[in-house]
Short mmCIF file of N, CA and C and ligand atoms in Angstrom, two decimals:
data_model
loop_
_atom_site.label_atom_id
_atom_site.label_comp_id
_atom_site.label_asym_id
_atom_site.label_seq_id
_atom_site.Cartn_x
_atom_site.Cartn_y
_atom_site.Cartn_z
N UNK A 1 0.85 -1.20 0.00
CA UNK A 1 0.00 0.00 0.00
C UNK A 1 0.89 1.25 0.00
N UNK A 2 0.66 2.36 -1.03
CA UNK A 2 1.44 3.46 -0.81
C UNK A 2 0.82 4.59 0.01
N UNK A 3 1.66 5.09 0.90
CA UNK A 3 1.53 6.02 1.65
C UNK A 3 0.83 7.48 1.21
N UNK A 4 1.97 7.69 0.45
CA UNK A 4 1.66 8.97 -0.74
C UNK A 4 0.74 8.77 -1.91
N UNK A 5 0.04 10.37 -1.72
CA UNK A 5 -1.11 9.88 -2.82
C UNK A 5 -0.90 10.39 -3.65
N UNK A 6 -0.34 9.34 -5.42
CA UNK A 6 -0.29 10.21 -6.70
C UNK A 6 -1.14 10.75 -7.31
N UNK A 7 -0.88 11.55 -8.37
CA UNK A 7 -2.49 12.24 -8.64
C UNK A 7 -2.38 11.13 -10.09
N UNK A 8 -1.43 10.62 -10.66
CA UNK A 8 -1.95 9.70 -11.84
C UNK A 8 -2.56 8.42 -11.12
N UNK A 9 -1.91 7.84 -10.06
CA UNK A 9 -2.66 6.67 -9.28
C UNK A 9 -3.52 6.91 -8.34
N UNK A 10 -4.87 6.96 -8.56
CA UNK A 10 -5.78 6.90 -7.11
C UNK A 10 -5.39 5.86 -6.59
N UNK A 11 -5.93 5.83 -5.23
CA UNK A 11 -5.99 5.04 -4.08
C UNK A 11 -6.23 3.69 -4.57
N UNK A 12 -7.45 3.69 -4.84
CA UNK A 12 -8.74 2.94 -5.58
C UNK A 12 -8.69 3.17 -7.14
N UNK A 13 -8.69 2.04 -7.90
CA UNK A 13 -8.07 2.33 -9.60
C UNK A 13 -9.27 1.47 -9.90
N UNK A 14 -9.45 1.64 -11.00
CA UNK A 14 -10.33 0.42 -12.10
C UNK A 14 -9.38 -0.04 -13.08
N UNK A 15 -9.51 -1.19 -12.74
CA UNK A 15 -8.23 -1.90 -13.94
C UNK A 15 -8.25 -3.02 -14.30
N UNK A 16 -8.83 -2.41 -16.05
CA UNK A 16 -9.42 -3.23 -16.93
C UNK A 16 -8.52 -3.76 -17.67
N UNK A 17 -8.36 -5.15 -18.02
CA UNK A 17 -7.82 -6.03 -18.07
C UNK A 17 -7.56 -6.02 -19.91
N UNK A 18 -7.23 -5.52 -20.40
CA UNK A 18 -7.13 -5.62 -22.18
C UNK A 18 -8.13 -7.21 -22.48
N UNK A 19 -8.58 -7.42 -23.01
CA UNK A 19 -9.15 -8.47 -23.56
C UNK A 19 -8.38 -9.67 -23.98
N UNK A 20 -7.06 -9.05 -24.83
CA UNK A 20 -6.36 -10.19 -25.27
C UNK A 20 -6.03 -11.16 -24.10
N UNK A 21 -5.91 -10.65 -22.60
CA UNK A 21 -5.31 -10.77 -21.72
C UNK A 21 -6.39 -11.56 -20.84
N UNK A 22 -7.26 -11.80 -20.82
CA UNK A 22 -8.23 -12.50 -20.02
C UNK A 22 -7.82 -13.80 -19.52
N UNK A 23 -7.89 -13.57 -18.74
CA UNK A 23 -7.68 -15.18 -18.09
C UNK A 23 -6.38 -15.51 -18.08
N UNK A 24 -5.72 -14.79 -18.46
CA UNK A 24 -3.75 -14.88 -18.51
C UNK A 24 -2.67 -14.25 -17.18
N UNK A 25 -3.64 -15.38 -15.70
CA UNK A 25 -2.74 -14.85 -14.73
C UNK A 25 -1.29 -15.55 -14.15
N UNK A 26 -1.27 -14.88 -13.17
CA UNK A 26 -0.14 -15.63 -12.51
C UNK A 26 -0.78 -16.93 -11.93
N UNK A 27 -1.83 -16.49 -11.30
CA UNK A 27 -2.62 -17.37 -10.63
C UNK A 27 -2.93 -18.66 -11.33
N UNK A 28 -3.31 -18.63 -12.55
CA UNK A 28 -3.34 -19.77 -13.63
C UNK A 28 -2.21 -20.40 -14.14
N UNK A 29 -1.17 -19.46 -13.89
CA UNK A 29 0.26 -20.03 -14.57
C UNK A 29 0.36 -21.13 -13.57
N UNK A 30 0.73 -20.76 -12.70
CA UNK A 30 1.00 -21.56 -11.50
C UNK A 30 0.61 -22.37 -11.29
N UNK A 31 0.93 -23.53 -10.26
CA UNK A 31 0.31 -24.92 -10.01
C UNK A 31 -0.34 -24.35 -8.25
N UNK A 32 -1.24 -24.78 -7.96
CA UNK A 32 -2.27 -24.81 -7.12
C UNK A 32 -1.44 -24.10 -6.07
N UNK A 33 -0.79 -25.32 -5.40
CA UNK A 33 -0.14 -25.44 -4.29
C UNK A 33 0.75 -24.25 -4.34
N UNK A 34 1.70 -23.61 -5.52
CA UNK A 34 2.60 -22.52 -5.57
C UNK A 34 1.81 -20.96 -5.29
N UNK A 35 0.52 -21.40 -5.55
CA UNK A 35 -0.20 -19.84 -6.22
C UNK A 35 -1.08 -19.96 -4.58
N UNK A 36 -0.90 -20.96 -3.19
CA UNK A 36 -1.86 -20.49 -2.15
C UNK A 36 -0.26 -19.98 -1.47
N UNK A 37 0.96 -20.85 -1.73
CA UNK A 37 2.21 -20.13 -0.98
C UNK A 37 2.03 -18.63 -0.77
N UNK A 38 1.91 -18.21 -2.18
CA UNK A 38 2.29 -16.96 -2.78
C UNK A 38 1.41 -16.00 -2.35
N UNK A 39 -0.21 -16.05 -2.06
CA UNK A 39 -1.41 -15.79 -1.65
C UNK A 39 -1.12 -15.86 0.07
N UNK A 40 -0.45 -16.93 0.28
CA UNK A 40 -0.22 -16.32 2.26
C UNK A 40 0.59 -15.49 2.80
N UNK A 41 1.46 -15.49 1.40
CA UNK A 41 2.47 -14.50 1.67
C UNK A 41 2.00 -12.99 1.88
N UNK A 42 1.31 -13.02 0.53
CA UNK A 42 0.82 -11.56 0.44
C UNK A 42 -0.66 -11.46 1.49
N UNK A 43 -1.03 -11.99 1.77
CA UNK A 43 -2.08 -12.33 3.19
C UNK A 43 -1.08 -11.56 4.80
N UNK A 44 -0.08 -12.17 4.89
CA UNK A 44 0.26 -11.67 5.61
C UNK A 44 1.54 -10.67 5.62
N UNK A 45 1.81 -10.05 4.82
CA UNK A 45 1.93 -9.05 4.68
C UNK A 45 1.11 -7.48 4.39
N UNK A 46 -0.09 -8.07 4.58
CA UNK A 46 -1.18 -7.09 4.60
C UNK A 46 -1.83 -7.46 5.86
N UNK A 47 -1.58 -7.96 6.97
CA UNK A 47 -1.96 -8.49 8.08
C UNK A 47 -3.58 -8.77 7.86
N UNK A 48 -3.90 -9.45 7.19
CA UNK A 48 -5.40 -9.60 6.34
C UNK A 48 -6.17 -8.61 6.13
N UNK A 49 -6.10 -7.80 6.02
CA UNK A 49 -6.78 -6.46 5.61
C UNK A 49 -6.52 -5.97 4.06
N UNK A 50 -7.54 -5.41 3.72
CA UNK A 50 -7.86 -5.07 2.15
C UNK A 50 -6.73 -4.26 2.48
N UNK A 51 -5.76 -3.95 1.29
CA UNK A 51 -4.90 -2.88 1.53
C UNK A 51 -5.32 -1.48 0.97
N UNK A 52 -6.13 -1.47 0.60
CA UNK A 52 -7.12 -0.32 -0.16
C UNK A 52 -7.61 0.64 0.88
N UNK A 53 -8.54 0.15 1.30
CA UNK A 53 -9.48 0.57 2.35
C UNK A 53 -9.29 0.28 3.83
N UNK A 54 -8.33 -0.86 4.14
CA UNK A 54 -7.91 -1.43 5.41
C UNK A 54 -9.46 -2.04 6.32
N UNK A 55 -10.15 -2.57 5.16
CA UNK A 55 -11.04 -3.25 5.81
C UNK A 55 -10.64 -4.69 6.72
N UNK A 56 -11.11 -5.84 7.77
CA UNK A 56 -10.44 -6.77 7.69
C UNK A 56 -11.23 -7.42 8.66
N UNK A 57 -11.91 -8.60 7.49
CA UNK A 57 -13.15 -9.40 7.70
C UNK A 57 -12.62 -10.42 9.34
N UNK A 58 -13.78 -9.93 10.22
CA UNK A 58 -13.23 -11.15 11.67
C UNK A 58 -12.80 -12.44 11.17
N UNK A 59 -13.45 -12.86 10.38
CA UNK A 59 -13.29 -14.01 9.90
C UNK A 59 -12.52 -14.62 8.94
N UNK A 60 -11.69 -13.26 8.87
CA UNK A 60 -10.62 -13.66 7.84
C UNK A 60 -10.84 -13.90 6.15
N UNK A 61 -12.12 -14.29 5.94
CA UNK A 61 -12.69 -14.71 4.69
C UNK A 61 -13.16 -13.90 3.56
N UNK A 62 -13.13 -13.94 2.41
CA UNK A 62 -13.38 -12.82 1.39
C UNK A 62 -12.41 -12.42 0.73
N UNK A 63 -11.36 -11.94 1.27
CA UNK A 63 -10.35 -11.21 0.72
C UNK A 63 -9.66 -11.99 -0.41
N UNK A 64 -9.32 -10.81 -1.45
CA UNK A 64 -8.72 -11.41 -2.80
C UNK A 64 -7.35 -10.83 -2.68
N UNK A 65 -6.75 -12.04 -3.69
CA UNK A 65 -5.22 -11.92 -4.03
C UNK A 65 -4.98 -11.31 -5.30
N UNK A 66 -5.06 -9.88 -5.28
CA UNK A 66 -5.57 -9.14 -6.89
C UNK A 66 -4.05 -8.96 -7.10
N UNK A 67 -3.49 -8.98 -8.64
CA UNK A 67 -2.35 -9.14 -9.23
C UNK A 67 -2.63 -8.25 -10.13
N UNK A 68 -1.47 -6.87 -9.83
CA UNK A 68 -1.45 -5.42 -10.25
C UNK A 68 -0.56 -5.51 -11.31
N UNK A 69 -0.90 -4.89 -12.58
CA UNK A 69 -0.38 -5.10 -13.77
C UNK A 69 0.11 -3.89 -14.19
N UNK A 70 1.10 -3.40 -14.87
CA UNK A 70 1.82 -2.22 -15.21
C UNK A 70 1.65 -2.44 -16.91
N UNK A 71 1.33 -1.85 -17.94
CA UNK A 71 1.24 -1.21 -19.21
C UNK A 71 2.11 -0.61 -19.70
N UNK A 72 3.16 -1.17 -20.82
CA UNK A 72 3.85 -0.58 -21.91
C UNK A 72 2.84 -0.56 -22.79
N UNK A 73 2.34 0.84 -23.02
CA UNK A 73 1.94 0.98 -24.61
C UNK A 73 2.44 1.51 -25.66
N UNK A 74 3.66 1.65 -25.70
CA UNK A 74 4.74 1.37 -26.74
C UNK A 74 5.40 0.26 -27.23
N UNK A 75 5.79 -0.73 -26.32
CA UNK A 75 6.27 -2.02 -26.41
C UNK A 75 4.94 -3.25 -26.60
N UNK A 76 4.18 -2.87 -25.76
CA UNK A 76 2.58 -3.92 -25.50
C UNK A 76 2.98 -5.04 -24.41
N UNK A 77 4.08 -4.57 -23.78
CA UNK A 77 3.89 -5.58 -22.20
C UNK A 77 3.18 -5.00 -21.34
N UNK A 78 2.24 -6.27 -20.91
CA UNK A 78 1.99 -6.33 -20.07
C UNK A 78 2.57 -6.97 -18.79
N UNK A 79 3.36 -6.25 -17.63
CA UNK A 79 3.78 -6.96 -16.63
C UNK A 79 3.64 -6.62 -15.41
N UNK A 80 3.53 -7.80 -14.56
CA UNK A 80 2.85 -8.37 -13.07
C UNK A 80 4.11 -7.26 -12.21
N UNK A 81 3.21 -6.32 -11.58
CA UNK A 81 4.39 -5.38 -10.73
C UNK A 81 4.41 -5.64 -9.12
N UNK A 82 3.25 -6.71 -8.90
CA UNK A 82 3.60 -6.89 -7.88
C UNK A 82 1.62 -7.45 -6.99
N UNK A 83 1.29 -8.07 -5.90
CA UNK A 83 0.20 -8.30 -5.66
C UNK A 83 -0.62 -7.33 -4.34
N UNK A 84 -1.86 -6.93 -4.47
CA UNK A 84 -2.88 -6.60 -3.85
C UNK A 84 -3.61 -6.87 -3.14
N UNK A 85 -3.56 -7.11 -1.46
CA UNK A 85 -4.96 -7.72 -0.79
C UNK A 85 -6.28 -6.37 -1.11
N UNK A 86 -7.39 -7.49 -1.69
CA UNK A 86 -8.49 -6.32 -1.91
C UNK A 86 -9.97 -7.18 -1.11
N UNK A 87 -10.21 -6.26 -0.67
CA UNK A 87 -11.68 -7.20 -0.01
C UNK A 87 -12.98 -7.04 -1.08
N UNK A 88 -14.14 -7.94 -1.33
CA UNK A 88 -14.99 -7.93 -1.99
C UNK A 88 -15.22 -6.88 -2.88
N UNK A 89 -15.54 -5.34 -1.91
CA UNK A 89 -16.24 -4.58 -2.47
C UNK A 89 -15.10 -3.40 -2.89
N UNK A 90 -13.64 -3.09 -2.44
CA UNK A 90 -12.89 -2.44 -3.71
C UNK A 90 -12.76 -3.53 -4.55
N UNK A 91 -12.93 -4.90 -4.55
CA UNK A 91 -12.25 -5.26 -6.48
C UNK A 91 -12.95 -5.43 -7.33
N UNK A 92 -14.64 -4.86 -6.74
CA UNK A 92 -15.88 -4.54 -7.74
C UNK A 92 -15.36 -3.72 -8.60
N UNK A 93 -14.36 -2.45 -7.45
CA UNK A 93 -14.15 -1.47 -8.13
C UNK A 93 -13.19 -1.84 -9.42
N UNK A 94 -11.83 -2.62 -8.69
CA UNK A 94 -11.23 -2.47 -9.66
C UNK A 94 -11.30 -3.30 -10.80
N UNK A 95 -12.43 -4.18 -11.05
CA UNK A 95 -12.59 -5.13 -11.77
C UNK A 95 -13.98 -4.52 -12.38
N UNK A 96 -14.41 -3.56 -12.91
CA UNK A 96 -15.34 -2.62 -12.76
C UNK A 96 -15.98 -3.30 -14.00
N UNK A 97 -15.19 -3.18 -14.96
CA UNK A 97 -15.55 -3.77 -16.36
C UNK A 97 -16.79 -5.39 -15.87
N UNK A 98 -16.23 -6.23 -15.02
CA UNK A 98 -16.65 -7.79 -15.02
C UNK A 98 -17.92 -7.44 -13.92
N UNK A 99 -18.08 -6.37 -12.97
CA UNK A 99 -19.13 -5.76 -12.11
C UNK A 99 -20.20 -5.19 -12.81
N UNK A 100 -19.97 -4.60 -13.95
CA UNK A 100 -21.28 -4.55 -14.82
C UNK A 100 -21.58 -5.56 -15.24
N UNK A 101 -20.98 -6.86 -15.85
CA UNK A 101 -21.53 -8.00 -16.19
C UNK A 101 -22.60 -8.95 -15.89
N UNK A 102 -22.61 -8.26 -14.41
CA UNK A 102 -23.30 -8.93 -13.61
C UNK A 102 -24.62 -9.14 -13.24
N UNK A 103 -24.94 -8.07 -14.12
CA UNK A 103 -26.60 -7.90 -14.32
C UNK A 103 -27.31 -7.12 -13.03
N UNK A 104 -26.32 -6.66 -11.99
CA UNK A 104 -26.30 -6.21 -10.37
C UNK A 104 -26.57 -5.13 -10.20
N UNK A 105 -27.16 -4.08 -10.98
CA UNK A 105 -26.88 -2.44 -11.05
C UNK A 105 -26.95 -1.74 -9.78
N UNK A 106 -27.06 -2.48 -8.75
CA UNK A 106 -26.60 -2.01 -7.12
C UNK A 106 -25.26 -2.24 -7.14
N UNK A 107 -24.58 -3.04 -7.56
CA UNK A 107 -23.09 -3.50 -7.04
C UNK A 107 -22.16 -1.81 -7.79
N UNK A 108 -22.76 -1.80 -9.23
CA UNK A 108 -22.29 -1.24 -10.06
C UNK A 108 -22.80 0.52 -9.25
N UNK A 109 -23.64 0.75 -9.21
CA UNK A 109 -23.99 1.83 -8.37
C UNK A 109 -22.96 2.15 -7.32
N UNK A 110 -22.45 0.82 -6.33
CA UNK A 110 -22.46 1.09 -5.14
C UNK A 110 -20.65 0.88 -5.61
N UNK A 111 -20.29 0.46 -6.76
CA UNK A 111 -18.92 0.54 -7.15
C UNK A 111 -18.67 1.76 -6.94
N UNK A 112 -19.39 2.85 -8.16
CA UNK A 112 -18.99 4.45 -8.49
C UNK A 112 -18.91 5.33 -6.87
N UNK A 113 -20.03 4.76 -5.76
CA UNK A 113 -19.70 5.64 -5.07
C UNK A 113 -18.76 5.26 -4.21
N UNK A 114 -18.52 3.78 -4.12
CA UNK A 114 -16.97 3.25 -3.67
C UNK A 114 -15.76 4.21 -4.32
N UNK A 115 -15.85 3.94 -5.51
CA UNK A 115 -14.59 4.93 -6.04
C UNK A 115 -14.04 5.93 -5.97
N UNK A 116 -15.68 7.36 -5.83
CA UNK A 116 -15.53 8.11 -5.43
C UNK A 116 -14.98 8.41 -3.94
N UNK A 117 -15.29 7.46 -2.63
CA UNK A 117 -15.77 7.90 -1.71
C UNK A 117 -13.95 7.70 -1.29
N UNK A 118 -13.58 6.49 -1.57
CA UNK A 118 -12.23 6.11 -1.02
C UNK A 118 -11.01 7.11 -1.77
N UNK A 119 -11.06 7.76 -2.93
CA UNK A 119 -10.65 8.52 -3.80
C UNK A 119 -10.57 9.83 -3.16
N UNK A 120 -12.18 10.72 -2.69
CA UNK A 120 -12.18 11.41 -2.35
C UNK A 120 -13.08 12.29 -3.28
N UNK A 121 -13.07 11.84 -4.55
CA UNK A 121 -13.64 12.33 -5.98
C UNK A 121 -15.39 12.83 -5.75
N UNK A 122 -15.29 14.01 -6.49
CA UNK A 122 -17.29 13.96 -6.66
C UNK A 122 -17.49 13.44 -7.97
N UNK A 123 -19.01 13.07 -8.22
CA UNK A 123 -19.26 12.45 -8.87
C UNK A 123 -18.97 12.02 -10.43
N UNK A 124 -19.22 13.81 -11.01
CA UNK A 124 -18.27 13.90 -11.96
C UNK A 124 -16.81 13.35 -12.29
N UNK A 125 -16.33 13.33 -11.36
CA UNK A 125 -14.72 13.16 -11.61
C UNK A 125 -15.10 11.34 -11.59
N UNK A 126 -15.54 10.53 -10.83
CA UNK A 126 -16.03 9.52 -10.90
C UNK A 126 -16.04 9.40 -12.39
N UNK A 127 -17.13 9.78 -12.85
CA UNK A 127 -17.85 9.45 -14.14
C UNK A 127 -16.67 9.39 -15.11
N UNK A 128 -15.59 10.72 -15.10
CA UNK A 128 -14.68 10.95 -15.80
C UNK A 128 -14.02 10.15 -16.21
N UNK A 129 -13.70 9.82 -14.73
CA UNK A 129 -12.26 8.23 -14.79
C UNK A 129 -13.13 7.52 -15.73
N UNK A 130 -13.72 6.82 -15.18
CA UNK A 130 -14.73 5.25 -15.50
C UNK A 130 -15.12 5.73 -17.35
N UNK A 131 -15.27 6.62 -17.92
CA UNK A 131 -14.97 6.98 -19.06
C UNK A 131 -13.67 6.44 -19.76
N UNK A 132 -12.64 7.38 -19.32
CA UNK A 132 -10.64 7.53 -19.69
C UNK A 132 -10.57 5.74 -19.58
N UNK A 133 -11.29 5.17 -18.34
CA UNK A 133 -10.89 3.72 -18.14
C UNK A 133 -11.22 3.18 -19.30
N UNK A 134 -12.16 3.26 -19.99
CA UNK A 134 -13.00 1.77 -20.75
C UNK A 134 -12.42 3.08 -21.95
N UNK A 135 -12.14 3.86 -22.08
CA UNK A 135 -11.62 4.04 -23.35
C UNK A 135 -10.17 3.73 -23.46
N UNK A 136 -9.70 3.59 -22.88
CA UNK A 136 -8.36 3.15 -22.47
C UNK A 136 -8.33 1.65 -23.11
N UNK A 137 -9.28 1.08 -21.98
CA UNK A 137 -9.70 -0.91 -22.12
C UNK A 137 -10.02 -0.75 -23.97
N UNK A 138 -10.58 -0.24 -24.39
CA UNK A 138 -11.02 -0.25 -25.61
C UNK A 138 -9.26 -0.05 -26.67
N UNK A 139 -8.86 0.65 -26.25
CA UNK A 139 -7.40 0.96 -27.21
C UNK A 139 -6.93 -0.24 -27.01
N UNK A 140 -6.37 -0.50 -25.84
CA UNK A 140 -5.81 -1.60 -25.29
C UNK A 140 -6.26 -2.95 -26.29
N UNK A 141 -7.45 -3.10 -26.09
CA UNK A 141 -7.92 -4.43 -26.35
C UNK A 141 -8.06 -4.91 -27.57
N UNK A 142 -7.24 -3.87 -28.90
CA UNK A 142 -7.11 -3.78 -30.24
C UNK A 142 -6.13 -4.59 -30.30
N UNK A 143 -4.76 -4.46 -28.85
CA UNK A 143 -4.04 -4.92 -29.63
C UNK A 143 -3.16 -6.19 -29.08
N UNK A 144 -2.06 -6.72 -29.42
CA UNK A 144 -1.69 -8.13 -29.07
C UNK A 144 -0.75 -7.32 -28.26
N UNK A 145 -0.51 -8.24 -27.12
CA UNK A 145 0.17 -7.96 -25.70
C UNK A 145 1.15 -8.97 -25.51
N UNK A 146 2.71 -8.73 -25.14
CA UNK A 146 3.38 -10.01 -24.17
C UNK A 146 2.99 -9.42 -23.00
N UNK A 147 3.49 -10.83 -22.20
CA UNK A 147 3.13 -10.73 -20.86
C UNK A 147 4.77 -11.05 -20.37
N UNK A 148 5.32 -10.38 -19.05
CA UNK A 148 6.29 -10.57 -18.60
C UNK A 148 5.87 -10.79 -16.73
N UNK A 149 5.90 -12.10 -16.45
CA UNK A 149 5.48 -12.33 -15.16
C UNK A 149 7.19 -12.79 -14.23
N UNK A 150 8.22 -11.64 -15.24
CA UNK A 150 9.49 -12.48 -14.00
C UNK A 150 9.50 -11.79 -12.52
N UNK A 151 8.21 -10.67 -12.32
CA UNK A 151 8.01 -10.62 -10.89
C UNK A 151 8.12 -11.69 -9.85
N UNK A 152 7.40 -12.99 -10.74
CA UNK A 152 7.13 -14.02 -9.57
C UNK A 152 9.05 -14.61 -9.45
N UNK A 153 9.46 -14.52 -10.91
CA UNK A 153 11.07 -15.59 -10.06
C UNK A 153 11.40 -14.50 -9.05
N UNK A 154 11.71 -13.26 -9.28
CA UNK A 154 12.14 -12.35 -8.21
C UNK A 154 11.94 -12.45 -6.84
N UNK A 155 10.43 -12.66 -7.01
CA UNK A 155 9.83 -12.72 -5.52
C UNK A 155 10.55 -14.19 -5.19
N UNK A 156 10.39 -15.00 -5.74
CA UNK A 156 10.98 -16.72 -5.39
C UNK A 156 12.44 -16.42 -5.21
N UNK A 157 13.64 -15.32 -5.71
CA UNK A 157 14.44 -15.15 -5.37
C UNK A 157 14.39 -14.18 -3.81
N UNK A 158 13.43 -13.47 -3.72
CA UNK A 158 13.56 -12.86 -2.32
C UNK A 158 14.13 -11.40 -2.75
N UNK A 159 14.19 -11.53 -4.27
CA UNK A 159 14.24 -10.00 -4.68
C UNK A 159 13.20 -8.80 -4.88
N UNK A 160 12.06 -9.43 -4.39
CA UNK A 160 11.30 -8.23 -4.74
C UNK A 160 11.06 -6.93 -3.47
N UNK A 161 11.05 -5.50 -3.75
CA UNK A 161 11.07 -4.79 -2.38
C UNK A 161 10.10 -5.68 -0.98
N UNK A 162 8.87 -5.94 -1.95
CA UNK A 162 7.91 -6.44 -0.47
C UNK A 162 8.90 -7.58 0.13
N UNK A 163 9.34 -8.17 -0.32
CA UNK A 163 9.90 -9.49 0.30
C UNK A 163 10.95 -8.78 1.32
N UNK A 164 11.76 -7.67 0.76
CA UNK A 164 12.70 -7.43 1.65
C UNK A 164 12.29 -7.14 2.70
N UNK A 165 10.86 -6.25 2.71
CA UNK A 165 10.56 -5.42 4.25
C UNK A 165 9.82 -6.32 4.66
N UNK A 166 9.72 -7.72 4.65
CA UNK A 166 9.40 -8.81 5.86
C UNK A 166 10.71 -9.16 6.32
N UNK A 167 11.72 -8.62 5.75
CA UNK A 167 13.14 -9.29 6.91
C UNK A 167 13.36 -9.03 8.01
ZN1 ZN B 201 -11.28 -2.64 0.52
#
């Protein structure tokens, strides 16, 4: 979780996944057993709490292992910069695109004022993003993407920053 708030990164992002790219995670790369290691890791390094919002279910249960992706759109990599504890209701947000799918127009409602509210944004500015986003997803999704996931050897080397500040 970053401390400092950028004005190109909100808090709270929507981040739509290019199309070519669906279903092309780490989480799938991986074999079962490697991808819950990797998931407790980042579990407890967020001491179970959404790192978004710092929500953190008594029960421990809910929370997702969201895998934050960085964009060359000059080159067309796509690569894994590192993972996200998000609880239910930010990864409506950031999964905003698959939250309309849903046929839910409360979830989707209650996304925008999520976005806004954790952001800080009025409504407009809401609307704005969620615009720039899916026109964005739309450029994006024209075109063919590599994927570069050597985040994960790093982390398996113990090179990645998060790994260091559990020493
Ligand atoms: Zn949250």
């Amino acid at each position: 979780m970053n401390d400092g708030i950028e004005v190109s990164k909100p808090r709270l992002r929507i981040e739509l996944v290019p199309r070519p790219l669906w279903g092309k995670t780490l989480a799938k790369t991986l074999p079962r057993s490697k991808w819950r290691a990797l998931r407790a890791w980042a579990l407890g390094r967020a001491h179970n709490a959404c790192e978004v919002c710092g929500f953190r279910p008594v029960d421990g249960k809910g929370l997702i292992c969201h895998e934050v992706w960085e964009y060359d759109d000059d080159q067309m990599i796509q690569t894994l910069a590192g993972l996200e504890i998000h609880c239910t209701e930010c990864d409506h947000v950031t999964h905003f695109g698959r939250t309309t799918t849903l046929g839910q127009p409360e979830l989707v409602a209650a996304a925008r004022v999520r976005l806004g509210r954790v952001n800080g944004w009025p409504p407009e500015q809401v609307r704005a993003y969620e615009l720039a986003a899916r026109e964005q997803w739309r450029a994006r999704s024209a075109r063919e993407w590599i994927q570069d996931l050597s985040w994960y050897e790093r982390w398996l080397a113990g090179g990645t920053e998060e790994f260091l500040l559990q020493q």
